Short mmCIF file of C-alpha atoms in Angstrom, two decimals:
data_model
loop_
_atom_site.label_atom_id
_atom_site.label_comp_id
_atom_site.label_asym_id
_atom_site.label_seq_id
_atom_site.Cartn_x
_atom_site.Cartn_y
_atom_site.Cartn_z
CA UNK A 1 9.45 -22.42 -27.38
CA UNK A 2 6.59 -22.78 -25.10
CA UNK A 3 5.12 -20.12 -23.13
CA UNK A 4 3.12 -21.61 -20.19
CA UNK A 5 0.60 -19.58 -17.88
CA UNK A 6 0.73 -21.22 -14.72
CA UNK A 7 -2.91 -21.73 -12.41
CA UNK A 8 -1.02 -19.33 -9.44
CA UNK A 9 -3.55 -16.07 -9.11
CA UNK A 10 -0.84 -14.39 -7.23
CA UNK A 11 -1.24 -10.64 -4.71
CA UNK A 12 1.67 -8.37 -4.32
CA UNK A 13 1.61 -6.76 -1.37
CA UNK A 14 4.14 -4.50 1.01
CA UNK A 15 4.44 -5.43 4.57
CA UNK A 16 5.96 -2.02 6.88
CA UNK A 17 8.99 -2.68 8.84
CA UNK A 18 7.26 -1.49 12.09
CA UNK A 19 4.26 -4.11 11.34
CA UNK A 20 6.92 -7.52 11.03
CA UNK A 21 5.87 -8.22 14.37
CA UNK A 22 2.42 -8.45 13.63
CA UNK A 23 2.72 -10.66 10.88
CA UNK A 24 5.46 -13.34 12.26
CA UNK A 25 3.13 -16.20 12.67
CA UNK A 26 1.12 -16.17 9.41
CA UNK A 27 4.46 -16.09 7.55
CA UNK A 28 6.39 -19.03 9.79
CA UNK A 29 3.29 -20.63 8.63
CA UNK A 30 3.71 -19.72 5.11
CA UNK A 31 7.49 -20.52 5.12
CA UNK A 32 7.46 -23.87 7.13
CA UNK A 33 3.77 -25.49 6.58
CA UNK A 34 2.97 -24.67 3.34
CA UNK A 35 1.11 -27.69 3.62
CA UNK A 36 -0.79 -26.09 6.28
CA UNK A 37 -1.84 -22.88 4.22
CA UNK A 38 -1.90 -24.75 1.38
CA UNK A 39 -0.13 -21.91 -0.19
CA UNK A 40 2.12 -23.02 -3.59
CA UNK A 41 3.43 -19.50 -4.58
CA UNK A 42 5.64 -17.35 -1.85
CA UNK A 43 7.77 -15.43 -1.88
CA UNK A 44 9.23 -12.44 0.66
CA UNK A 45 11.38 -10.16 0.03
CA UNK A 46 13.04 -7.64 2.37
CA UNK A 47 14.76 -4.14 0.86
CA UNK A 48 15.38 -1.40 3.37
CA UNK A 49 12.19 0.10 2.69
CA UNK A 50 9.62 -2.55 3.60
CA UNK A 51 8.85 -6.58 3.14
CA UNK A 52 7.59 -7.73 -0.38
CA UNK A 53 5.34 -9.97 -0.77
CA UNK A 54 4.26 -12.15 -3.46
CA UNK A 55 1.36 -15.13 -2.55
CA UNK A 56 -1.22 -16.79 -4.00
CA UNK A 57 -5.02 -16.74 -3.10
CA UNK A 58 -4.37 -19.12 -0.75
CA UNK A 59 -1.09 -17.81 1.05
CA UNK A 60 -3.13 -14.35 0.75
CA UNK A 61 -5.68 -15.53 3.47
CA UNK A 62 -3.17 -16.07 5.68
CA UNK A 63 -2.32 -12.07 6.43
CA UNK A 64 -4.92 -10.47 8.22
CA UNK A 65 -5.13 -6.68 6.79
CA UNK A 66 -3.80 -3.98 8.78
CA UNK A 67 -2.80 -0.71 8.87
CA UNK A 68 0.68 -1.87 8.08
CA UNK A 69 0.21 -3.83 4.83
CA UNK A 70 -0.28 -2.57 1.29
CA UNK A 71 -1.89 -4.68 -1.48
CA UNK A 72 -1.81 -3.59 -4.87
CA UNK A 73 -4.87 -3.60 -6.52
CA UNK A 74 -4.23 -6.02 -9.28
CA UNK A 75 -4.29 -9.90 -9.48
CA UNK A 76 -1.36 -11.19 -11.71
CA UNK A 77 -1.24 -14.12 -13.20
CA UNK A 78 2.04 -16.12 -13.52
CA UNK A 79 4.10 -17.66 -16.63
CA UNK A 80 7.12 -18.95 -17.24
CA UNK A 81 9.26 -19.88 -20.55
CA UNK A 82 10.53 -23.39 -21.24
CA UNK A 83 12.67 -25.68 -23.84
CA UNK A 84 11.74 -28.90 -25.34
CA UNK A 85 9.46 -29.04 -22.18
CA UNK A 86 11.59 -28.13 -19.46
CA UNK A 87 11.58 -25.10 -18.02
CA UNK A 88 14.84 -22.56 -18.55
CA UNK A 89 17.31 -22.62 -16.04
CA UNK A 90 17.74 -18.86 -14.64
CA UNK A 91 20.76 -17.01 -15.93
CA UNK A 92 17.95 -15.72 -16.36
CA UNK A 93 15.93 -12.73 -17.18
CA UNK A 94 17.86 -11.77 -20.40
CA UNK A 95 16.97 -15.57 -22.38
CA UNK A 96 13.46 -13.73 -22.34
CA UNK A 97 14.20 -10.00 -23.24
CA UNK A 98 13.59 -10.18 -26.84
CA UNK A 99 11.07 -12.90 -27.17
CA UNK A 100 8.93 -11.83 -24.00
CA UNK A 101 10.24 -8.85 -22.07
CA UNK A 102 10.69 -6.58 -25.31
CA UNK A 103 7.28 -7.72 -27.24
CA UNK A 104 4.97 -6.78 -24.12
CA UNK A 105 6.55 -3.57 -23.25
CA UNK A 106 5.74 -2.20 -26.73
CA UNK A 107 2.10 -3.43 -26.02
CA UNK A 108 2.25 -1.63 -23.12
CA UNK A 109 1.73 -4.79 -20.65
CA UNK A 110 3.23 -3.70 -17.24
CA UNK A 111 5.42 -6.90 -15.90
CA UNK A 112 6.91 -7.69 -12.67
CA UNK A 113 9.77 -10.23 -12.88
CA UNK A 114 10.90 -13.24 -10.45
CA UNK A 115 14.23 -14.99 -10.88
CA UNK A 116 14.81 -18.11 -8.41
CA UNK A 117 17.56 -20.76 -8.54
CA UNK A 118 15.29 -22.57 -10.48
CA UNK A 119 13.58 -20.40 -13.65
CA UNK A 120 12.44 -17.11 -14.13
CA UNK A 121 8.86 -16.38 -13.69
CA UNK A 122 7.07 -13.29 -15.36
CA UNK A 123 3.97 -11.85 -13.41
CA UNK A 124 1.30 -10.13 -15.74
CA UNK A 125 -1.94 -8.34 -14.75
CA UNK A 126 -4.97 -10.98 -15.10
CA UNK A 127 -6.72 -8.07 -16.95
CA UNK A 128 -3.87 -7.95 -19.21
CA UNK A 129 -3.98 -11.50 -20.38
CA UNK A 130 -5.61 -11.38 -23.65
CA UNK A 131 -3.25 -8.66 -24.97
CA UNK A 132 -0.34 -11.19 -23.62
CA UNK A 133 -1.43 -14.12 -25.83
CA UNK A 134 -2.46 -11.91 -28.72
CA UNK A 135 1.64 -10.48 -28.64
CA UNK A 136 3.30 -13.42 -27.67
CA UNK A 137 1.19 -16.15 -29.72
CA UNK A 138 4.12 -15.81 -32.89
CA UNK A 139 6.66 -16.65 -30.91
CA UNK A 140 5.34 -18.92 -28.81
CA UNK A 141 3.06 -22.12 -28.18
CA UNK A 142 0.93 -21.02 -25.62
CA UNK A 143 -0.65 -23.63 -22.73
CA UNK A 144 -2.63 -23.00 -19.46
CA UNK A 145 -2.36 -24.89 -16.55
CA UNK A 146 -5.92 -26.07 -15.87
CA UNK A 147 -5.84 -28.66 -12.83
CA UNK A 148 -2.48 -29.41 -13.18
CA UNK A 149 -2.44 -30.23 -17.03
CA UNK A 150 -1.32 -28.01 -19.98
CA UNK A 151 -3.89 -27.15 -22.24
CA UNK A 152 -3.26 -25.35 -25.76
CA UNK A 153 -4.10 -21.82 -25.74
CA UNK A 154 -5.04 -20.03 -28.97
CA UNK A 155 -5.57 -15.99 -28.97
CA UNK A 156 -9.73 -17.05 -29.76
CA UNK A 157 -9.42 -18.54 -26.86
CA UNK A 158 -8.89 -15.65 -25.04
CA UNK A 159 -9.77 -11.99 -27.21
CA UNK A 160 -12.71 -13.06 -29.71
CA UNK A 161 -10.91 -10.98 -32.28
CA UNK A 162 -7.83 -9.11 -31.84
CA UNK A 163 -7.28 -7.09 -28.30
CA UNK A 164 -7.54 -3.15 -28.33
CA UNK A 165 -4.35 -1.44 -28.53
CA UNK A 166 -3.62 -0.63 -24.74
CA UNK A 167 -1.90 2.98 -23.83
CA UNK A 168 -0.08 3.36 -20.59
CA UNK A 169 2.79 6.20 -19.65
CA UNK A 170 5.73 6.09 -21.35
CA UNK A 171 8.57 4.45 -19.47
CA UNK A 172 10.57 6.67 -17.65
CA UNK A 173 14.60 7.38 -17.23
CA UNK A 174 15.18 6.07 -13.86
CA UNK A 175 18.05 6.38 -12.16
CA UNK A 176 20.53 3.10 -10.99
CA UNK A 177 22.20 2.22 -8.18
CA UNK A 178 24.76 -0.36 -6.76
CA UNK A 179 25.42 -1.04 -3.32
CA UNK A 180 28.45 -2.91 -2.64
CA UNK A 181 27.00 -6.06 -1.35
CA UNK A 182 28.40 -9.32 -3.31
CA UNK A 183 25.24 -11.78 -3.07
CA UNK A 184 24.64 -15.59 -3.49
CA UNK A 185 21.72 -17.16 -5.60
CA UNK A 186 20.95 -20.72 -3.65
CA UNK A 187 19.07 -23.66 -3.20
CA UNK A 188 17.99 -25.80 -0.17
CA UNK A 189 16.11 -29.14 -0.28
CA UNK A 190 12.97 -28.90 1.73
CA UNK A 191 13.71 -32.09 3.64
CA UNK A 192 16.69 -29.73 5.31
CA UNK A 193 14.34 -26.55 5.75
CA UNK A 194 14.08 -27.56 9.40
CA UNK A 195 17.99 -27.63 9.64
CA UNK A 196 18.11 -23.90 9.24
CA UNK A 197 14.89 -22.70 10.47
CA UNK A 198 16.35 -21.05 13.55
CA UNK A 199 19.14 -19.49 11.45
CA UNK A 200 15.96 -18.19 8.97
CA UNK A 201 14.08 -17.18 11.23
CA UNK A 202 16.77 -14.75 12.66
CA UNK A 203 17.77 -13.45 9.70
CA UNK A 204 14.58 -12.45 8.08
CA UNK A 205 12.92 -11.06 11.89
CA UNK A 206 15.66 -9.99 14.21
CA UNK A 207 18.72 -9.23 12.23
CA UNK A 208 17.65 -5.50 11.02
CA UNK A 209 20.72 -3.96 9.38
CA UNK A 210 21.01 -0.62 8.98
CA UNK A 211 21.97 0.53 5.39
CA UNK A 212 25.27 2.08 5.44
CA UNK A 213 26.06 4.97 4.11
CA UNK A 214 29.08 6.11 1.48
CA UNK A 215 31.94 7.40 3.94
CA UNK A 216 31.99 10.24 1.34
CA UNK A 217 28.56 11.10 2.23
CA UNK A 218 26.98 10.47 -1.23
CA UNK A 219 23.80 9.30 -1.84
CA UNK A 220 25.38 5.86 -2.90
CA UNK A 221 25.24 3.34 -0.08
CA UNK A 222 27.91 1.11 0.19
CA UNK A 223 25.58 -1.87 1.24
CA UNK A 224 21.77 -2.51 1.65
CA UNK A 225 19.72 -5.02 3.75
CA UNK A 226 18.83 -7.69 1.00
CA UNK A 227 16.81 -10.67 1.50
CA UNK A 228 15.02 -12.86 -0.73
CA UNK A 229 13.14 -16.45 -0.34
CA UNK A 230 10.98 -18.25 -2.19
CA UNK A 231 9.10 -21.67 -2.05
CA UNK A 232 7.02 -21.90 -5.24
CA UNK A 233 5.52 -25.48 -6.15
CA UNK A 234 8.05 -26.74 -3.33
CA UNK A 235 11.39 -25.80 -4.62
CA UNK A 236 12.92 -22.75 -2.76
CA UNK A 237 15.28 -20.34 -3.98
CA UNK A 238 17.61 -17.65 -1.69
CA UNK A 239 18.94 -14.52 -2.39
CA UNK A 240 21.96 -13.30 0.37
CA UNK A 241 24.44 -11.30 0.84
CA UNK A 242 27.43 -12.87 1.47
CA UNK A 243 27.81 -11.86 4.71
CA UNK A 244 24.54 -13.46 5.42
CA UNK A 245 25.29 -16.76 4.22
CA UNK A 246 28.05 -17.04 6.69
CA UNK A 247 25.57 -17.53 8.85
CA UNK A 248 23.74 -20.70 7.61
CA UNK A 249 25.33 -24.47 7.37
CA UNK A 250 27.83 -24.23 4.48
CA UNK A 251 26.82 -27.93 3.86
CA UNK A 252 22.95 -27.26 3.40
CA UNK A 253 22.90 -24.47 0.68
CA UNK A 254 23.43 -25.26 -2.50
CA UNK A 255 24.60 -22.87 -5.46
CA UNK A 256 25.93 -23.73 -8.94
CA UNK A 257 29.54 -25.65 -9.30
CA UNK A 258 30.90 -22.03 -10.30
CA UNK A 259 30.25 -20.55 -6.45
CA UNK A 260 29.08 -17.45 -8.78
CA UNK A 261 28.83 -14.39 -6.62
CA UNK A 262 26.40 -11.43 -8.19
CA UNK A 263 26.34 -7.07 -7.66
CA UNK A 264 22.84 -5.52 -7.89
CA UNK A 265 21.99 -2.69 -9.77
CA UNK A 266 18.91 -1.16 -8.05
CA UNK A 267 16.31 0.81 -10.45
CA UNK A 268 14.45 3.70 -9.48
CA UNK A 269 14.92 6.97 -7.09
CA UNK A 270 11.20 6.80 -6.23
CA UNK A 271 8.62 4.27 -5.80
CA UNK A 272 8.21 3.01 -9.65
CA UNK A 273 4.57 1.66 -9.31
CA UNK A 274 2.84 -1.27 -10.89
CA UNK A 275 1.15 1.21 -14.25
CA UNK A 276 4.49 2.30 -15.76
CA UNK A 277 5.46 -0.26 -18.22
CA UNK A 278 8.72 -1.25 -19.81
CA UNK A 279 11.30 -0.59 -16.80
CA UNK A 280 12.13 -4.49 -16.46
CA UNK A 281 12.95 -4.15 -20.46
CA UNK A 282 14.96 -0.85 -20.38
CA UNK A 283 17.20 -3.10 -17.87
CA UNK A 284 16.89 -6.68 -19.71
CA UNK A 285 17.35 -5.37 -23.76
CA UNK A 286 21.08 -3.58 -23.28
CA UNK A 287 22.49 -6.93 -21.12
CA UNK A 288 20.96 -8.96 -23.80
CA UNK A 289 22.52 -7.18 -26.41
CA UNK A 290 26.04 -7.91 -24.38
CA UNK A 291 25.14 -11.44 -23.21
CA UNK A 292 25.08 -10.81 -19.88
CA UNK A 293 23.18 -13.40 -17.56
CA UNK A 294 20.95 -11.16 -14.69
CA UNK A 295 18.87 -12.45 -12.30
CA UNK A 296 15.94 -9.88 -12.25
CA UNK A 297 13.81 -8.96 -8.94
CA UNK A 298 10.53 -6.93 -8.21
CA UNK A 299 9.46 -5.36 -5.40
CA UNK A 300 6.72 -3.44 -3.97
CA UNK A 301 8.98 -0.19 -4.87
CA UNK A 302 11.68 -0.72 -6.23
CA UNK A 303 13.43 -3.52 -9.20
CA UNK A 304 16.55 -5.43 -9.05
CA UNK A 305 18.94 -6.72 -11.50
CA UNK A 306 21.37 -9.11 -9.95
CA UNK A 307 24.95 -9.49 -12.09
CA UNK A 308 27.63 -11.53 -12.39
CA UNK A 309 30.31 -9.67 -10.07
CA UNK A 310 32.76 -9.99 -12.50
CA UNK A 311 30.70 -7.47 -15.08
CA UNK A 312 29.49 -4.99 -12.79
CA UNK A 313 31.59 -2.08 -14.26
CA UNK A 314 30.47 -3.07 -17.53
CA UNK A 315 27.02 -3.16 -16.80
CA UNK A 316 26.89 0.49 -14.88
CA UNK A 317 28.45 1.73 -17.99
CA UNK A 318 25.79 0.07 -20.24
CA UNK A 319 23.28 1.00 -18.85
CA UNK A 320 24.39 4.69 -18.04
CA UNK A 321 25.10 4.89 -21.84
CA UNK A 322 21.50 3.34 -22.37
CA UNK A 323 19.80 6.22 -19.84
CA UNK A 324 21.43 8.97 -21.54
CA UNK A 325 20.36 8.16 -24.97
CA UNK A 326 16.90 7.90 -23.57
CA UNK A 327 17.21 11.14 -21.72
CA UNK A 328 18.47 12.69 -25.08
CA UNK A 329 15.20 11.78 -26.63
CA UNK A 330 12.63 13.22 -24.17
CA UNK A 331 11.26 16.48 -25.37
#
């Protein structure tokens, strides 16, 4: 297999709800002239907390900084996993949990994750990069994107010697959550972005749901606002609700032959931070184990595991089982 670290230098940042307005230009920009920005790696994605997003250097000098937007400290880098030279098709974030996810949590390498309709794309902290080769170099053949060609990677190329052990916090229990929404993974061909910019543009500015709450008045909601886009080397990738797709041409969006519809399983009760590592493999290890496909999502705040619908119930109970053997442990 072939590991390969892509040339994207990439910012995470969260954009407040009350601040959208102050940012809808740079973003049409971002999302409908990327040729303009020259901006190759964005991504937004709305939770009912706030606006993630996730840009390059580039895209980055786009959003003037404000008392509404947060930027977390750290430049990642990006990589992504391929076969035979083609990179893997998302079903997604478990192909990776034992050969990448697994390895770098027990180094203690915090990861955020990215599935699109096209692959799966693992962000790691630039400063982390040497301990990344050093773990992964086994498994993998490593190659860096350096003006647009792979070039090998060996760990002297990066560590002169072996890395220092690195010590972060333990990962924590956190708790899970699934709202009822029953979401779509699609496509859409650039040439028809214009088609459905109106539609876009309404649904990611104007069309503020309120999350619902549980009619028994649990903590549970019964549906979130959930929104993700992406246009990353020029192929974009959509996460909906249903609901939401209704919305948009039927004959523009493009999703597997199956029509697969996918349940979220939220992670976290508080804001999980960018330090804490091995949350993304406390989700990916147990679904590998029972060969189930997730799509896998970070945010600012919060992660999320998209599921096929169809193993939702098994996947709460999997991963309940999974937190309370953890718990058990914890002095």
């Amino acid at each position: 297999m072939e590991l390969h670290i892509l040339e994207h230098r990439v910012r995470v940042l969260s954009l407040a709800r009350p601040g959208l307005w102050l940012y809808t230009h740079p973003l049409i920009k971002l999302l409908f002239l990327p040729c303009r920005s020259r901006c190759k790696f964005f991504s937004l994605t709305e939770t009912p907390e706030d606006y993630t997003l996730m840009v390059d250097e580039e895209g980055f000098k786009e959003l003037p900084p404000s008392e509404f937007l947060q930027v977390a400290e750290a430049t990642w880098l990006v990589m992504s996993v391929s076969h035979s030279g083609s990179v893997v098709q998302a079903a997604g974030v478990t192909k990776i949990a034992r050969s990448v996810i697994a390895p770098l949590a027990e180094h203690h390498v915090s990861v955020l994750m990215l599935s699109t309709y096209q692959t799966d794309f693992i962000l790691v902290r630039e400063q982390d990069l040497s301990v990344v080769i050093h773990t992964l170099a086994q498994e993998f053949q490593i190659y860096r994107e350096v003006g647009g060609e792979p070039v090998p990677v060996t760990e002297d190329d990066s560590s002169n010697g072996f890395p220092q052990t690195q010590h972060g916090p333990s990962p924590m229990v956190h708790p899970i959550q699934s709202p009822q929404n029953r979401f779509c993974v699609l496509t859409l061909d650039p040439e028809t972005l214009p088609a459905v910019a109106t539609t876009l543009i309404d649904v990611l500015f104007y069309s503020h749901s309120v999350p619902r709450e549980a009619a028994s008045g649990g903590s549970e909601p019964t549906s979130i606002p959930f929104f993700a886009f992406s246009l990353i080397e020029g192929y974009i990738s959509i996460v909906m609700d249903a609901e939401t797709q209704k919305k948009f041409p039927s004959d523009l969006l493009l999703t597997s032959s199956s029509g697969e519809l996918w349940r979220m399983v939220r992670i976290g009760g508080q804001p999980l931070g960018f330090d804490e590592c091995g949350i993304v493999a406390q989700i990916a290890g147990p679904l590998a184990a029972a060969d189930i496909s997730a799509y896998y999502i970070s945010t600012f705040n919060f992660d999320h595991a998209l599921v096929p619908e169809d193993e939702i119930s098994s996947v709460i109970d999997i991963l309940q089982r999974r937190q309370e053997v953890l718990a058990s442990k914890d002095p």
